mmCIF file of C-alpha atoms and ligand atoms in Angstrom:
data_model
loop_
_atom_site.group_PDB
_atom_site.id
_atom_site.type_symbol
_atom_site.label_atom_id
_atom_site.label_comp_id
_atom_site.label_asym_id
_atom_site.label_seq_id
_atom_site.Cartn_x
_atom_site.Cartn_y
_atom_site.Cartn_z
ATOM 1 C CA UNK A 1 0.000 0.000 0.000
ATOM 2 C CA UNK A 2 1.234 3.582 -1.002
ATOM 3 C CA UNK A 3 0.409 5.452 2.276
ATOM 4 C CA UNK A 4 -0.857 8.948 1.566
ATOM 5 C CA UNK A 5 -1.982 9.996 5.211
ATOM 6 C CA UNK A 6 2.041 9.505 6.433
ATOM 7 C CA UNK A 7 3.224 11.733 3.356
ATOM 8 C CA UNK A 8 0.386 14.150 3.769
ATOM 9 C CA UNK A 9 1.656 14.637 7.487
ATOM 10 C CA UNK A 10 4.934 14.919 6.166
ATOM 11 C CA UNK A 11 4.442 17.578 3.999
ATOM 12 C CA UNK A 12 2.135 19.319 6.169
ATOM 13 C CA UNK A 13 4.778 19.385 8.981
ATOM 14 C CA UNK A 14 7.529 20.692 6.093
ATOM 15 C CA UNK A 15 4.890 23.536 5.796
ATOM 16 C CA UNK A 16 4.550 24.116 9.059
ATOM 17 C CA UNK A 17 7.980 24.766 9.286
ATOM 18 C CA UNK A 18 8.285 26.988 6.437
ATOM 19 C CA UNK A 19 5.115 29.087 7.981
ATOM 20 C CA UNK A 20 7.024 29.480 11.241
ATOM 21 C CA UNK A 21 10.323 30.392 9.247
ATOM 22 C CA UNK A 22 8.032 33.328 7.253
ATOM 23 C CA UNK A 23 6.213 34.654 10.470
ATOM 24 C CA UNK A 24 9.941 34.807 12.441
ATOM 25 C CA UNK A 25 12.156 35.916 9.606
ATOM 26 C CA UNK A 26 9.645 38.051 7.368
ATOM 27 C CA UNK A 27 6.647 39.098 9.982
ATOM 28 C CA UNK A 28 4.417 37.381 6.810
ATOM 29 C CA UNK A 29 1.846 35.062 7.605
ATOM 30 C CA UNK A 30 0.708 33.609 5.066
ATOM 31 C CA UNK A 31 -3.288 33.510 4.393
ATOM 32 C CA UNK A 32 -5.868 31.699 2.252
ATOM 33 C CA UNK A 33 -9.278 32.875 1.352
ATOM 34 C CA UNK A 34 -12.110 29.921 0.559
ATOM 35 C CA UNK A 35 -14.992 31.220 -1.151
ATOM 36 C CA UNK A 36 -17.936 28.399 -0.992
ATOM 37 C CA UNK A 37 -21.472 29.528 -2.511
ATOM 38 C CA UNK A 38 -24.620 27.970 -1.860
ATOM 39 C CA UNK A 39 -25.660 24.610 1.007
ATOM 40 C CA UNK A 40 -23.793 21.788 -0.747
ATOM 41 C CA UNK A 41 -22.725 19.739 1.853
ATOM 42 C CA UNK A 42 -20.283 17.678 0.289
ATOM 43 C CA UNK A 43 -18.710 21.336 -0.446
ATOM 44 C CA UNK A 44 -18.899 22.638 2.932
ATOM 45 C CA UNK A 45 -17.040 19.525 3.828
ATOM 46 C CA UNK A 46 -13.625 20.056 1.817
ATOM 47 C CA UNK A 47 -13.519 23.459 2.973
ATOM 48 C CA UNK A 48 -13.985 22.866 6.252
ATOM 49 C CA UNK A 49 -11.051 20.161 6.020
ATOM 50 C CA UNK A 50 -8.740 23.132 4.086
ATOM 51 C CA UNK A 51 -9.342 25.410 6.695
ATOM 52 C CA UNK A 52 -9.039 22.710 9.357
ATOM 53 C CA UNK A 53 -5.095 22.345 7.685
ATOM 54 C CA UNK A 54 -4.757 25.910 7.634
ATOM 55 C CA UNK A 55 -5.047 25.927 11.475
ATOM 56 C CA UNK A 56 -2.943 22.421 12.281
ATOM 57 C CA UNK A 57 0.185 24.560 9.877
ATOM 58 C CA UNK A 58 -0.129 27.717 11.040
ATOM 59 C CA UNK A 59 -1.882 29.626 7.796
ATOM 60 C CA UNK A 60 -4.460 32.097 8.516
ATOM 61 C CA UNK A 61 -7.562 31.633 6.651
ATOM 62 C CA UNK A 62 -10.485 33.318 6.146
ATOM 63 C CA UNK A 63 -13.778 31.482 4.779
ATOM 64 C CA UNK A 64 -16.229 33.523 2.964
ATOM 65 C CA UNK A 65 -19.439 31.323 2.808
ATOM 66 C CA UNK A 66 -21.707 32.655 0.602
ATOM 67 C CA UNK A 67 -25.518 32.100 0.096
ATOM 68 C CA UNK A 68 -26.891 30.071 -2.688
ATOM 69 C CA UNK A 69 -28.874 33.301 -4.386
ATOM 70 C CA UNK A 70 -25.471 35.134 -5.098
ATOM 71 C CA UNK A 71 -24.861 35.873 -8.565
ATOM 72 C CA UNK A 72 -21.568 36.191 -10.674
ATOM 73 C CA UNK A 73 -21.773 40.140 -10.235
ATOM 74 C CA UNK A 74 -21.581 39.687 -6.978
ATOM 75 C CA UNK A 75 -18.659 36.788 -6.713
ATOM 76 C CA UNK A 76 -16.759 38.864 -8.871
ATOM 77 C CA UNK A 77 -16.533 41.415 -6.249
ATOM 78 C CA UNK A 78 -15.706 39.714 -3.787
ATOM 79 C CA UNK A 79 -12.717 37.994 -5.787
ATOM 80 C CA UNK A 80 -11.094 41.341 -7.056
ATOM 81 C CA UNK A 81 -10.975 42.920 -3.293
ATOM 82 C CA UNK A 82 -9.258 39.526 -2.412
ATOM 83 C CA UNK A 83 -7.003 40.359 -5.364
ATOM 84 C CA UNK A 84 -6.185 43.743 -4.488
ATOM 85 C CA UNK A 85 -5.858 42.722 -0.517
ATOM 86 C CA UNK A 86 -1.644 42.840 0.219
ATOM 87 C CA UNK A 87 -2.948 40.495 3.027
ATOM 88 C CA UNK A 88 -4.505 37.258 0.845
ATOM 89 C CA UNK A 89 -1.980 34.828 -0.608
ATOM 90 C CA UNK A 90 -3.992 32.572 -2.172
ATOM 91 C CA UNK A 91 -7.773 32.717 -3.206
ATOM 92 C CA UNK A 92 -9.771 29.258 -4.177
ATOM 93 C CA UNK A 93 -13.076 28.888 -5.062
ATOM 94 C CA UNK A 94 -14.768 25.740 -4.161
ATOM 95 C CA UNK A 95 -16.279 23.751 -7.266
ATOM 96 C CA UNK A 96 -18.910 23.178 -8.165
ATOM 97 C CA UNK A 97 -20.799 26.829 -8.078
ATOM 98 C CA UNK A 98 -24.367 26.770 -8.449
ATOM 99 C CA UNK A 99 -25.341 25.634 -11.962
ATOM 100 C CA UNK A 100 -25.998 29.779 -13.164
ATOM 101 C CA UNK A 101 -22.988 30.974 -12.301
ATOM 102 C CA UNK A 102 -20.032 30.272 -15.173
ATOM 103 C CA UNK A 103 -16.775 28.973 -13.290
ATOM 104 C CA UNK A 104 -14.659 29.710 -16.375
ATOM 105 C CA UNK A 105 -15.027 33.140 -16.112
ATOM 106 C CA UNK A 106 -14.576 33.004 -12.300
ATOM 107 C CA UNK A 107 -11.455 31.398 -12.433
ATOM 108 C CA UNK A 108 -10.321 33.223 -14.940
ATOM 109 C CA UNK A 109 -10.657 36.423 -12.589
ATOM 110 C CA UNK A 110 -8.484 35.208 -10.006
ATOM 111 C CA UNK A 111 -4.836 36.695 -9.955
ATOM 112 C CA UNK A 112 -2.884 34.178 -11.340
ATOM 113 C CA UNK A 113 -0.443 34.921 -8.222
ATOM 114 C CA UNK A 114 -3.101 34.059 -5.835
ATOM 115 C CA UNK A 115 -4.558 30.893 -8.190
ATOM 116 C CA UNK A 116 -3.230 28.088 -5.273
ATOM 117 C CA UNK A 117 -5.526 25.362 -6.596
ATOM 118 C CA UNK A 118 -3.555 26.123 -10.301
ATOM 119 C CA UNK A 119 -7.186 26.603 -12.120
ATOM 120 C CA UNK A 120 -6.225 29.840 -13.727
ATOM 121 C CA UNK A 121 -5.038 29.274 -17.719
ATOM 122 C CA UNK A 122 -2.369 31.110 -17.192
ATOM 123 C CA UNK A 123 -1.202 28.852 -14.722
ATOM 124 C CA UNK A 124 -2.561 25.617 -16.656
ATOM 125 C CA UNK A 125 -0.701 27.343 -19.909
ATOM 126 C CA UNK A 126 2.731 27.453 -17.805
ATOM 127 C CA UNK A 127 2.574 24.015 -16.623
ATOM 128 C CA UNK A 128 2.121 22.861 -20.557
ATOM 129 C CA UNK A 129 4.889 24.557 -21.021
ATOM 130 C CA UNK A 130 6.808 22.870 -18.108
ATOM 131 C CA UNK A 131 7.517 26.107 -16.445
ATOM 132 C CA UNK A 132 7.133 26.840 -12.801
ATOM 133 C CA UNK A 133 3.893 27.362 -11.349
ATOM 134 C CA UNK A 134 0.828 26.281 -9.049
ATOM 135 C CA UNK A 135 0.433 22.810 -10.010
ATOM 136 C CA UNK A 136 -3.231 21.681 -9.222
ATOM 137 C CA UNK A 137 -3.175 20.186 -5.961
ATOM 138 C CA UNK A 138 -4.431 16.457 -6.259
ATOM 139 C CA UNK A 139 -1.889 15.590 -9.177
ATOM 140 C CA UNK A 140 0.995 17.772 -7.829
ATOM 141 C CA UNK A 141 0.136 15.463 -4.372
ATOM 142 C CA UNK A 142 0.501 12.011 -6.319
ATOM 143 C CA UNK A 143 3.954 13.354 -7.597
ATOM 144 C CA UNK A 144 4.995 13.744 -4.303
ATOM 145 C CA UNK A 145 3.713 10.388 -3.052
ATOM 146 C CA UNK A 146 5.492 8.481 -5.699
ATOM 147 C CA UNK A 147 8.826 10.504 -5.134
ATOM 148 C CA UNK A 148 8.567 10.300 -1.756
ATOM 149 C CA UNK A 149 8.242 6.517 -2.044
ATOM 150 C CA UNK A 150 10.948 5.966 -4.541
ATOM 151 C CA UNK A 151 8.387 4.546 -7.396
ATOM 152 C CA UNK A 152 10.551 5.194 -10.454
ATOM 153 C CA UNK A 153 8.881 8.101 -12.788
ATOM 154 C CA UNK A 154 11.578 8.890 -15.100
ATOM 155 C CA UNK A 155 10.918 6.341 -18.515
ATOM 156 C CA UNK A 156 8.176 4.354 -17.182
ATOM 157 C CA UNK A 157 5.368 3.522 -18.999
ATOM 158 C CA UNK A 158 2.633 6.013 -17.228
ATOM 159 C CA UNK A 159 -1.232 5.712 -18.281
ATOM 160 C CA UNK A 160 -3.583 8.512 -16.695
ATOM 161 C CA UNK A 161 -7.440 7.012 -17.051
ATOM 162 C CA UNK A 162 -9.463 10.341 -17.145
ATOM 163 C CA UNK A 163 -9.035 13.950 -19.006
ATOM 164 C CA UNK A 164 -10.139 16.634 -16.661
ATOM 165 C CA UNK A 165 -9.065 19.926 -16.021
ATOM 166 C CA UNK A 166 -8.172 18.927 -12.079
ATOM 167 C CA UNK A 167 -6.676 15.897 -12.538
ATOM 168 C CA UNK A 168 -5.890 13.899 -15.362
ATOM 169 C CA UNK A 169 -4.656 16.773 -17.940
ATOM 170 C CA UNK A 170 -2.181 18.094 -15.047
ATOM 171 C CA UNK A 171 -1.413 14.343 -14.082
ATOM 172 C CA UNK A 172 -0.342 13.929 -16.916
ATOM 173 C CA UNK A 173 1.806 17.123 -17.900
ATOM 174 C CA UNK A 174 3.458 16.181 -14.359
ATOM 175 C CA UNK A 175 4.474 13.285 -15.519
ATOM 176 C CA UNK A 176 5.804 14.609 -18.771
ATOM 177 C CA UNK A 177 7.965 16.743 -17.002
ATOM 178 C CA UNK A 178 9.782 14.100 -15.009
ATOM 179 C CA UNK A 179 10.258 12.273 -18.340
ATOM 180 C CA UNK A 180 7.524 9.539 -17.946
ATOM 181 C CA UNK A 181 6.055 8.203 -21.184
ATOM 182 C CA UNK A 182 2.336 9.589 -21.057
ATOM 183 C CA UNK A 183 -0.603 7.912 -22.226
ATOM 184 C CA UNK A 184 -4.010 9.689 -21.314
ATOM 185 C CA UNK A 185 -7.332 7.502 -21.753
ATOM 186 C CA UNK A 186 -10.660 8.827 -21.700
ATOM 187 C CA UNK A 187 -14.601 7.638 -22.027
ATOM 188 C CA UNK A 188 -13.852 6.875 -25.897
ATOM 189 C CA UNK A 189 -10.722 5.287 -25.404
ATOM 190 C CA UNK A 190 -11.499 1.851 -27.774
ATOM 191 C CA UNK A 191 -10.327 -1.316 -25.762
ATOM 192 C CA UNK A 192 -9.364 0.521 -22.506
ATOM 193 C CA UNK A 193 -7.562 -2.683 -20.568
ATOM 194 C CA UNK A 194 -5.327 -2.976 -23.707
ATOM 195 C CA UNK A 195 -4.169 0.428 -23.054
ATOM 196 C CA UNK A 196 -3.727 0.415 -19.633
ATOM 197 C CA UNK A 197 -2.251 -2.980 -19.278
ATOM 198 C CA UNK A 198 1.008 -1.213 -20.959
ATOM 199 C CA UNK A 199 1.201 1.173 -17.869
ATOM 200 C CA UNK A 200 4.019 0.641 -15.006
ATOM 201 C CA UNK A 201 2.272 3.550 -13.967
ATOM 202 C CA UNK A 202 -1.431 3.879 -13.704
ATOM 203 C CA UNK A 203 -3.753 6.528 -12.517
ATOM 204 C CA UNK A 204 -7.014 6.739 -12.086
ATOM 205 C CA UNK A 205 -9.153 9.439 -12.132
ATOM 206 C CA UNK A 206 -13.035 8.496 -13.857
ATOM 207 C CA UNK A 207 -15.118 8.666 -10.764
ATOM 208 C CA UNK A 208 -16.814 4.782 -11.711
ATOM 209 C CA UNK A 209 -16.667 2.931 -8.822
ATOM 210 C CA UNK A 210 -14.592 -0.651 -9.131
ATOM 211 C CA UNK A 211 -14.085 0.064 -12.879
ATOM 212 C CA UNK A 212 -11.286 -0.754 -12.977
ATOM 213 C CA UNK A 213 -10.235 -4.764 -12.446
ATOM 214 C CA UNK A 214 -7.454 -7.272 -12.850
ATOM 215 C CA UNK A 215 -8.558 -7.325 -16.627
ATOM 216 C CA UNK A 216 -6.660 -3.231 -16.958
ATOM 217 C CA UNK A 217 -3.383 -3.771 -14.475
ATOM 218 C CA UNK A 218 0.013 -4.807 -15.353
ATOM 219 C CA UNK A 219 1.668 -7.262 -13.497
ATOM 220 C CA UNK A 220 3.746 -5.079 -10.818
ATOM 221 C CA UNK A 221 2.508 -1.982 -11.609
ATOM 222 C CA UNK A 222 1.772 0.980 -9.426
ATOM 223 C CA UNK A 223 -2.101 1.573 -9.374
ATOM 224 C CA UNK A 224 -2.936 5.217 -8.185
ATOM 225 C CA UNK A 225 -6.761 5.491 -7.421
ATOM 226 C CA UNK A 226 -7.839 9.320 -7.261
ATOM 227 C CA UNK A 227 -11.833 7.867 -7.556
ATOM 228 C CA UNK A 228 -14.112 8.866 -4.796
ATOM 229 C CA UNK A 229 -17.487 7.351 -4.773
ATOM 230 C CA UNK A 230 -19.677 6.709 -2.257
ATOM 231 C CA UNK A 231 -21.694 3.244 -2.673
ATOM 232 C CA UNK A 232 -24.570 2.356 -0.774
ATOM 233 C CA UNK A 233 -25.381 -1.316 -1.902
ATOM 234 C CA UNK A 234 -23.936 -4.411 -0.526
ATOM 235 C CA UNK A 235 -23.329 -6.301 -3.499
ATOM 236 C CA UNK A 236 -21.244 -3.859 -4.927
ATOM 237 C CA UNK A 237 -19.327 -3.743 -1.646
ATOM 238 C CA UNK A 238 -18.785 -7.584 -1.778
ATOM 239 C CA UNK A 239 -17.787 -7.366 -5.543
ATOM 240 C CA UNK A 240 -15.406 -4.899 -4.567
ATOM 241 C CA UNK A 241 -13.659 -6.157 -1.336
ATOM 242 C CA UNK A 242 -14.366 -10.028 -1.749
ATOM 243 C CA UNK A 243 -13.186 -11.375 1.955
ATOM 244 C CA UNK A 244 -12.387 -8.344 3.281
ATOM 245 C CA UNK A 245 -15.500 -6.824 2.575
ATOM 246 C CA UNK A 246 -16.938 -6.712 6.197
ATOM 247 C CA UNK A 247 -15.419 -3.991 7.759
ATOM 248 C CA UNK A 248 -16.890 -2.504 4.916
ATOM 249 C CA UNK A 249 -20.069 -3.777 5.467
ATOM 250 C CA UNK A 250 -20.440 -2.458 8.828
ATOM 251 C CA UNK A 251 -19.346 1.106 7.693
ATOM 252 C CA UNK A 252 -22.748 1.271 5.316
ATOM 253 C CA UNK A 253 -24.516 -0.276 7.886
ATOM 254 C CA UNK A 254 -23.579 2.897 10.250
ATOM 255 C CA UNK A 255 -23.336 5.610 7.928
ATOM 256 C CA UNK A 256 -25.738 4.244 5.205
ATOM 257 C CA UNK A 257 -22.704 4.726 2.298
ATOM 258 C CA UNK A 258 -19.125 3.807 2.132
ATOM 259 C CA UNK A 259 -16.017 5.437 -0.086
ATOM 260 C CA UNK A 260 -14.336 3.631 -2.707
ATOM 261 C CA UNK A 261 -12.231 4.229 -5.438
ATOM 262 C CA UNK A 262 -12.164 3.754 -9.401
ATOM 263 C CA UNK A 263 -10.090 0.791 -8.965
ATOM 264 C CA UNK A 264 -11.574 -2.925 -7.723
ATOM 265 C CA UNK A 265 -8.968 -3.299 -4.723
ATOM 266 C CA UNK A 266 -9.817 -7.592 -4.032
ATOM 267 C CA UNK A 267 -8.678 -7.615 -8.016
ATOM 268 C CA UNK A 268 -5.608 -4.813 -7.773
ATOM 269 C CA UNK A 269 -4.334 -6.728 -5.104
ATOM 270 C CA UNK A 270 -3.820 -9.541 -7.216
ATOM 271 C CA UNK A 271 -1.530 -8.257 -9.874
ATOM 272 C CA UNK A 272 -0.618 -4.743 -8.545
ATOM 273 C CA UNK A 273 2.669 -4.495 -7.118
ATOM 274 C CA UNK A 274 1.826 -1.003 -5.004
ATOM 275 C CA UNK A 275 -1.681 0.559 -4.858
ATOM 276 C CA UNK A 276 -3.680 3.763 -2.804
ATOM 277 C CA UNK A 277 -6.086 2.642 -0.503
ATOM 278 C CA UNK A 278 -9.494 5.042 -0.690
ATOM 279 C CA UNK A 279 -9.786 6.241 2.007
ATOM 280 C CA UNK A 280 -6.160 7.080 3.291
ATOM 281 C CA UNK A 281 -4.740 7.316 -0.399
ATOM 282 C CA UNK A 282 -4.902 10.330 -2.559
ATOM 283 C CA UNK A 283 -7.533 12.774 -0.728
ATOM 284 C CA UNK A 284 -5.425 13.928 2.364
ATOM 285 C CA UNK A 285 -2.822 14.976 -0.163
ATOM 286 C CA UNK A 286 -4.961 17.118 -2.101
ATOM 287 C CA UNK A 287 -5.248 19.201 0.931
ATOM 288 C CA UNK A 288 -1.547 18.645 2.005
ATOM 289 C CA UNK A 289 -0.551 20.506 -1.411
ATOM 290 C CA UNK A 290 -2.844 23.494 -1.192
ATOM 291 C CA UNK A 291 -0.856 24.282 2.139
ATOM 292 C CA UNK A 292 2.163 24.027 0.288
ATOM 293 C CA UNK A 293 1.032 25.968 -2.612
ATOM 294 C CA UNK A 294 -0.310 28.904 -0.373
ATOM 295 C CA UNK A 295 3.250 29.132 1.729
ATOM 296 C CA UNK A 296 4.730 29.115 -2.085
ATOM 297 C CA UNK A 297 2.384 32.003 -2.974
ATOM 298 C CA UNK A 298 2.926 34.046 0.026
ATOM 299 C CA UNK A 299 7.167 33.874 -0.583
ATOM 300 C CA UNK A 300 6.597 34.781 -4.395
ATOM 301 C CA UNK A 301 4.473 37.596 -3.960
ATOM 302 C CA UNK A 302 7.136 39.092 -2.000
ATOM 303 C CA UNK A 303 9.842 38.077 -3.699
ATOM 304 C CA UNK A 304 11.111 35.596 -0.998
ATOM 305 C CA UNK A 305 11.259 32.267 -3.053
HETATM 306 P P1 NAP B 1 -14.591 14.215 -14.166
HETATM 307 O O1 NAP B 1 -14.356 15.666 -14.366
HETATM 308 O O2 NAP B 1 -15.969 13.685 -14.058
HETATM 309 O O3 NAP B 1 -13.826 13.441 -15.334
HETATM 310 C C1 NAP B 1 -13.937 12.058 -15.464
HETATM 311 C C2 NAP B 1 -13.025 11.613 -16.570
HETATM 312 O O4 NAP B 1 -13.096 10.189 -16.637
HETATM 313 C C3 NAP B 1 -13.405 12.151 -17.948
HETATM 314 O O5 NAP B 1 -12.254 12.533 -18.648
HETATM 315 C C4 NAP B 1 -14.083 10.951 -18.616
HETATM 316 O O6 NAP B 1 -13.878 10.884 -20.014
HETATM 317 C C5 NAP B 1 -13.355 9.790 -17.963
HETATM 318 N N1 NAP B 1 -14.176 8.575 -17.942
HETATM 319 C C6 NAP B 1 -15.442 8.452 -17.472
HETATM 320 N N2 NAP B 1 -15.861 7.167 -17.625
HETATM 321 C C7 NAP B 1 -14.848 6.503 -18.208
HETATM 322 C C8 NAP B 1 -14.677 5.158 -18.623
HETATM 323 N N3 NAP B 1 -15.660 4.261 -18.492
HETATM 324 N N4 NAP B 1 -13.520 4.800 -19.196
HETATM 325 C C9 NAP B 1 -12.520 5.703 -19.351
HETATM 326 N N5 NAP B 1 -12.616 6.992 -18.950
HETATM 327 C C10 NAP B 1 -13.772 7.387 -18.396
HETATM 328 O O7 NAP B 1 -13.845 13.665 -12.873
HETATM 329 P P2 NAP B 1 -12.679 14.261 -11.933
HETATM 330 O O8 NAP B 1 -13.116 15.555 -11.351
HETATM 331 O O9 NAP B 1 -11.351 14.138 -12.576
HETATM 332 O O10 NAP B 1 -12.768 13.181 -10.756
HETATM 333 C C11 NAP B 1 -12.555 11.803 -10.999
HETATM 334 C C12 NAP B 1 -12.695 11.058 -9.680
HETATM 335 O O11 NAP B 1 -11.683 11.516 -8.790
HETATM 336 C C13 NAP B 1 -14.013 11.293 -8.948
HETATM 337 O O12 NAP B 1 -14.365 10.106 -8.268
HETATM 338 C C14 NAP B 1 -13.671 12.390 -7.951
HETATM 339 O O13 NAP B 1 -14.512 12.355 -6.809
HETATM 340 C C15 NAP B 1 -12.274 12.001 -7.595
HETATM 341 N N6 NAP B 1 -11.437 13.122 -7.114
HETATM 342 C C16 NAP B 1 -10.718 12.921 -5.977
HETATM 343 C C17 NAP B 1 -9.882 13.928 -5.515
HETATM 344 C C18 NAP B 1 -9.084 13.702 -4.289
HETATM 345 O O14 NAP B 1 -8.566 14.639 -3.715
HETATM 346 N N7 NAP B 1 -8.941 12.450 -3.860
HETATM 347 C C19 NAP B 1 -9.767 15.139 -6.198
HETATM 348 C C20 NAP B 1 -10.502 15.311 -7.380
HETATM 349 C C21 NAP B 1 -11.326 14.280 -7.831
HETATM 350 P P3 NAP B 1 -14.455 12.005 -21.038
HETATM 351 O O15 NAP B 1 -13.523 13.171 -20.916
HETATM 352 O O16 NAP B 1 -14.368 11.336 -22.362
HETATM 353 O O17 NAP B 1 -15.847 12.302 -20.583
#
């Protein structure tokens, strides 16, 4: 098992560090501003957890919970007086916004200096380019997990499963940069578990629960699951956990759901050589990194880096 809660405790103590090297050596403490619009509770949730890690390293944070009725006029505001504010490092808006409000153009009017969750195309446009920037946070946390572990990046046969803007398309320039072979696959990817079966290296990111099996994994690989899905039924739990299923079992009898990933973990374990648990794999990471990026932001803006 890759272990993503050590690494993410790691990092977040590295951060701490560098927080408590800013405040003493700079009088700068660095700060993050959440915006969250509208009741969604799995929403209210993340941010909670962000500003949670903000407190455990040391980052002041400030969490503007708007209500649902707000409108893009209005969001707008609120994001340039963060951008003017000498105060704010980093600003993130927490996706999804409610359906009438256009998140391109919301992104796009974050400063690209304060863009910690790496959203922002001129960000996205610098990491094609293999410059330095704000990586998005759940990829640039995978990096570090397979660094961190010594899994070999440089020549290996990496296949990302998913295209989106937050995690497979930066996966995958990530791994570009540190000279992997890149293969993305997507919904109309013909033959998928040909594809993937290639891969020393293989992420997932689809959101289908258990998708993918023995049938899609190299023998040996390393099997990153980024999926998060809750499942309610109990066959599906079964299918997916086979005789270890009853922990399991007793987690959706208490909560009524359970998390797993995009990968069948009874089958992974069978030909994977390492693999990310879900929970305890790639989520705590996510988080882990937007500390990191927000200490980042807060030297660059002031020319400390
Ligand atoms: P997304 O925006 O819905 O994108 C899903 C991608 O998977 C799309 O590119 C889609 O292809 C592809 N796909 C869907 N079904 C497929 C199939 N049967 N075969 C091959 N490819 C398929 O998802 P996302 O935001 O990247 O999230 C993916 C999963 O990761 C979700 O479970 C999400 O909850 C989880 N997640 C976890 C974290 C974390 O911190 N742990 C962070 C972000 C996301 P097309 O482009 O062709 O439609």
């Amino acid at each position: 098992m890759l272990d993503g809660t050590m690494i993410a405790e790691q990092i977040k103590k590295e951060v701490k560090r560098d927080v408590e090297h800013l405040v003493s050596e700079h009088d700068v403490k660095p700060c993050l501003a959440a915006i969250r619009v509208g009741d969604d509770a799995a929403s209210a949730v993340y941010v909670r957890n962000k500003i949670r890690a903000c407190e455990e390293v040391g980052i002041r944070s400030e969490h503007h919970a708007l209500p649902a009725t707000t409108n893009a006029i209005e969001l707008l505001d609120l994001i340039m007086s963060l951008n003017r504010r000498g105060d704010v490092d980093g600003i993130l808006v927490q996706l999804p916004l409610p359906g009438e409000i256009d998140e391109s153009a919301i992104i796009e009017a974050i400063d690209p200096e304060k863009d910690v969750d790496g959203f922002h195309p001129v960000n996205v446009g610098r990491l094609s380019m293999g410059r330095p920037t704000f990586a998005p946070c759940t990829p640039a946390g995978i990096i570090e997990l397979l660094v961190r572990n010594k899994v070999a990046i440089a020549g290996a046969n990496a296949c990302v499963v998913g295209r989106s803007q937050i995690v497979g398309r930066p996966m995958a320039q990530l791994l570009l940069q540190r000279d992997a072979t890149v293969t993305i696959c997507h919904s109309r990817t013909l033959d998928l578990a040909t594809v993937t079966r290639q891969a020393d290296l293989l992420i997932v990111a689809i959101g289908r629960p258990g998708l993918i099996g023995r049938e899609h994994i190299k023998s040996g690989a390393t099997v990153i699951d980024v999926g998060m899905n809750r499942i309610t039924d109990e066959a599906t739990v079964r299918q997916m956990f086979g005789d270890k299923a009853e922990s399991r079992l007793q987690i959706l009898a208490k909560r009524g759901y359970t998390l797993v990933g995009d990968v069948n973990p009874s089958e992974a374990d069978e030909v994977a050589g390492w693999r990310t648990p879900v929970p305890g794999g790639v989520g705590l990471l996510t988080v882990a990194m937007l500390m990191r990026n927000t200490v980042n932001a807060a030297r660059q803006r002031r020319g400390l880096a």
